Amino acid sequence: MGINEDRDLPEKMLYLGNFVEVQEKKGFPFLYNLLSIRIWTLLEAFVDEFLIKLILEEENLRSIKEIEKLKGELLNFIYKSRYEQADFILELLKSDQKNVTGFGVNRFESLLKIFGHDGQVEETVKRQLMELSQIRNVLVHKNGKADGRLVTNCSWLGINEGDEVNLDMGHFIRYMSSVHWYILEVFRRHFIKTNRNNFNDYLIHLQKETLKDVFKFVKIKNIRKKIEG
């Protein structure tokens, strides 16, 4: 460590101490904002990998109309590995479906539908994932300030354009549990599709247990709104 860095250390430690103190009083929003961004990224990665697996395992890929009409650079495609080719196809599908996918979980469902893996999503989970996706966007792209899209698509939040978005533990648990429920749902559909119904009851049980946390913290949020109102 250099001399200048040594001299700056007390000032940095004081700044860090003040930052932690403020964060503690507010319920650690900086931490939960980062965690919420991360879990949405993980959900996107999971769905991408799942779709790539479906593309790799699909024996009649050319018979799928959404894939048949795709256009891309042939030479760029030919020299890729099988996994890279599947990823290439997925990116083309995403681009092609961009105008019809919608927000939140709908963007995943429209892609899963191409391979017969779409289905019903529990309404509370659907709302939480919509909320998570829109909040993630303002945290990453709008410096944590609510934009018109968040205000419109998540009107139940009761926030205004320009409001600062700060998440707490309750938000994070609702979002994390909703992501968990949805991942279980995708697996459940796949097992049914591949005639492995012996997993169904267990997965439904796990989903019900996961929903308890979602409902619990939604209820707490609603109670808080009534008190603050």
C-alpha positions as MATLAB code, in Angstrom:
seq = 'MGINEDRDLPEKMLYLGNFVEVQEKKGFPFLYNLLSIRIWTLLEAFVDEFLIKLILEEENLRSIKEIEKLKGELLNFIYKSRYEQADFILELLKSDQKNVTGFGVNRFESLLKIFGHDGQVEETVKRQLMELSQIRNVLVHKNGKADGRLVTNCSWLGINEGDEVNLDMGHFIRYMSSVHWYILEVFRRHFIKTNRNNFNDYLIHLQKETLKDVFKFVKIKNIRKKIEG';
ca = [
       0.000    0.000    0.000;
       1.426    3.453   -0.965;
       1.895    6.432    1.366;
      -1.009    8.370   -0.170;
      -3.297    5.350    0.145;
      -2.266    5.055    3.821;
      -3.222    8.670    4.422;
      -6.576    8.236    2.696;
      -7.509    5.149    4.712;
      -9.080    6.922    7.747;
     -11.206    9.069    5.433;
     -12.314    6.016    3.453;
     -13.136    4.088    6.622;
     -15.182    7.039    7.917;
     -17.077    7.221    4.619;
     -17.709    3.479    4.673;
     -18.871    3.598    8.286;
     -21.316    6.423    7.522;
     -22.567    4.574    4.444;
     -23.236    1.383    6.428;
     -24.982    3.359    9.178;
     -27.310    5.062    6.694;
     -27.973    1.776    4.895;
     -28.803    0.027    8.163;
     -31.350    2.703    9.055;
     -32.985    2.379    5.625;
     -33.019   -1.448    5.659;
     -29.946   -1.995    3.430;
     -31.550   -0.932    0.106;
     -28.191   -0.909   -1.717;
     -27.671   -4.590   -0.865;
     -31.197   -5.669   -1.788;
     -31.132   -3.644   -5.000;
     -27.988   -5.518   -6.076;
     -29.389   -8.899   -5.030;
     -32.625   -8.287   -6.933;
     -30.724   -7.364  -10.085;
     -28.759  -10.583   -9.686;
     -31.724  -12.924   -9.264;
     -33.386  -11.573  -12.418;
     -30.124  -12.138  -14.296;
     -29.990  -15.706  -12.954;
     -33.575  -16.342  -14.065;
     -32.774  -15.084  -17.561;
     -29.697  -17.333  -17.671;
     -31.713  -20.345  -16.502;
     -34.400  -19.877  -19.163;
     -31.749  -19.347  -21.852;
     -29.915  -22.550  -20.918;
     -33.188  -24.466  -20.741;
     -34.199  -23.262  -24.214;
     -30.768  -24.126  -25.621;
     -31.207  -27.629  -24.205;
     -34.603  -27.905  -25.940;
     -33.111  -26.731  -29.232;
     -30.270  -29.263  -28.972;
     -32.661  -32.117  -28.182;
     -35.359  -31.229  -30.730;
     -35.281  -33.833  -33.523;
     -37.623  -31.948  -35.865;
     -36.212  -28.452  -35.512;
     -37.046  -27.474  -39.090;
     -40.709  -28.320  -38.576;
     -41.108  -25.534  -36.009;
     -42.543  -22.598  -37.961;
     -40.909  -19.920  -35.789;
     -37.492  -21.454  -36.503;
     -38.171  -22.181  -40.163;
     -38.647  -18.484  -40.946;
     -35.494  -17.297  -39.145;
     -32.809  -15.549  -41.174;
     -29.136  -15.308  -40.254;
     -25.594  -15.488  -41.613;
     -25.090  -19.041  -42.912;
     -21.279  -19.123  -42.780;
     -21.296  -17.676  -39.283;
     -23.646  -20.488  -38.262;
     -21.877  -23.406  -39.989;
     -18.532  -22.986  -38.225;
     -19.988  -22.871  -34.730;
     -20.149  -25.807  -32.292;
     -23.552  -27.440  -31.724;
     -24.017  -25.509  -28.493;
     -23.053  -22.241  -30.191;
     -25.460  -23.008  -33.041;
     -28.281  -23.550  -30.551;
     -27.388  -20.287  -28.811;
     -27.314  -18.551  -32.213;
     -30.815  -19.855  -33.001;
     -32.065  -18.721  -29.599;
     -30.744  -15.183  -30.111;
     -32.480  -15.048  -33.502;
     -35.716  -16.235  -31.882;
     -35.424  -13.569  -29.196;
     -34.913  -10.896  -31.815;
     -37.818  -12.205  -33.900;
     -40.138  -12.413  -30.883;
     -39.123   -9.053  -29.395;
     -42.289   -7.262  -30.493;
     -44.663   -9.920  -29.119;
     -42.978  -11.114  -25.928;
     -44.156   -8.397  -23.550;
     -42.622   -7.831  -20.125;
     -41.903   -9.885  -17.040;
     -42.595  -13.586  -17.289;
     -44.402  -13.126  -20.634;
     -41.075  -12.773  -22.422;
     -40.110  -16.269  -21.242;
     -43.521  -17.796  -21.897;
     -43.587  -16.677  -25.533;
     -40.262  -18.433  -26.158;
     -41.218  -21.547  -24.193;
     -44.447  -21.736  -26.214;
     -42.437  -22.329  -29.393;
     -41.325  -25.663  -27.907;
     -44.632  -26.531  -26.229;
     -43.415  -25.671  -22.735;
     -45.619  -22.686  -21.941;
     -48.382  -22.833  -19.349;
     -50.245  -21.093  -16.546;
     -48.329  -18.925  -14.089;
     -49.788  -18.270  -10.641;
     -51.088  -14.681  -10.673;
     -49.203  -13.430   -7.607;
     -45.959  -14.910   -8.935;
     -46.636  -13.345  -12.328;
     -47.098   -9.941  -10.710;
     -43.936  -10.274   -8.609;
     -41.855  -11.222  -11.650;
     -43.284   -8.303  -13.631;
     -42.377   -6.026  -10.731;
     -38.882   -7.504  -10.471;
     -38.193   -7.161  -14.202;
     -39.325   -3.534  -14.333;
     -37.506   -2.542  -11.139;
     -34.360   -4.262  -12.384;
     -34.527   -2.102  -15.519;
     -34.702    1.183  -13.593;
     -31.948    0.086  -11.201;
     -29.641   -0.797  -14.093;
     -30.612    1.773  -16.733;
     -32.306    4.685  -14.914;
     -30.022    5.153  -11.906;
     -32.729    3.770   -9.621;
     -35.346    6.372  -10.597;
     -38.824    5.156  -11.563;
     -39.589    5.678  -15.249;
     -42.889    5.766  -17.115;
     -42.699    2.083  -17.974;
     -42.393    1.040  -14.320;
     -45.212    3.400  -13.276;
     -47.509    2.072  -16.036;
     -46.679   -1.639  -15.914;
     -46.639   -1.828  -12.105;
     -49.398    0.642  -11.219;
     -50.116   -1.288   -7.986;
     -46.835    0.045   -6.555;
     -48.329    3.524   -6.333;
     -45.087    5.284   -7.265;
     -44.537    8.283   -9.501;
     -42.082    8.883  -12.307;
     -38.782   10.052  -10.851;
     -39.290    8.421   -7.446;
     -36.230    6.658   -6.053;
     -36.532    2.862   -5.959;
     -35.197    1.313   -2.757;
     -35.791   -2.365   -2.018;
     -35.755   -4.134    1.341;
     -35.612   -7.713    2.591;
     -39.351   -8.184    2.044;
     -39.067   -7.245   -1.625;
     -36.104   -9.551   -2.111;
     -37.757  -12.573   -0.475;
     -40.910  -12.078   -2.573;
     -38.862  -11.839   -5.742;
     -36.512  -14.708   -4.908;
     -39.409  -16.998   -3.953;
     -41.267  -16.096   -7.156;
     -38.180  -16.905   -9.232;
     -37.878  -20.209   -7.361;
     -41.551  -21.033   -8.034;
     -41.186  -20.290  -11.736;
     -38.056  -22.412  -12.143;
     -39.883  -25.315  -10.480;
     -42.799  -24.733  -12.855;
     -40.577  -24.917  -15.931;
     -39.095  -28.201  -14.690;
     -42.573  -29.534  -13.865;
     -43.806  -28.823  -17.389;
     -40.738  -30.469  -18.888;
     -41.137  -33.618  -16.805;
     -44.794  -33.892  -17.845;
     -43.843  -33.280  -21.482;
     -41.236  -36.065  -21.296;
     -43.554  -38.508  -19.473;
     -41.793  -38.292  -16.107;
     -44.949  -37.649  -14.099;
     -43.525  -39.285  -10.969;
     -41.871  -35.937  -10.150;
     -45.087  -33.950  -10.469;
     -46.466  -34.294   -6.937;
     -43.130  -33.440   -5.344;
     -42.631  -30.367   -7.525;
     -46.160  -29.156   -6.760;
     -45.406  -29.594   -3.055;
     -42.241  -27.499   -3.397;
     -44.165  -24.833   -5.292;
     -46.806  -24.629   -2.566;
     -44.120  -24.236    0.092;
     -42.417  -21.531   -1.961;
     -45.706  -19.677   -2.431;
     -46.089  -19.399    1.334;
     -43.117  -17.017    1.457;
     -44.485  -15.009   -1.470;
     -47.918  -14.627    0.137;
     -46.422  -13.952    3.579;
     -44.367  -10.982    2.431;
     -47.072   -9.672    0.085;
     -49.378   -9.624    3.117;
     -46.757   -7.783    5.196;
     -46.340   -5.244    2.388;
     -50.104   -4.642    2.236;
     -50.305   -4.178    6.017;
     -47.470   -1.646    5.857;
     -49.245    0.285    3.093;
     -52.406    0.495    5.214;
     -50.430    1.727    8.241;
     -48.455    4.275    6.224;
     -51.601    5.346    4.367;
];
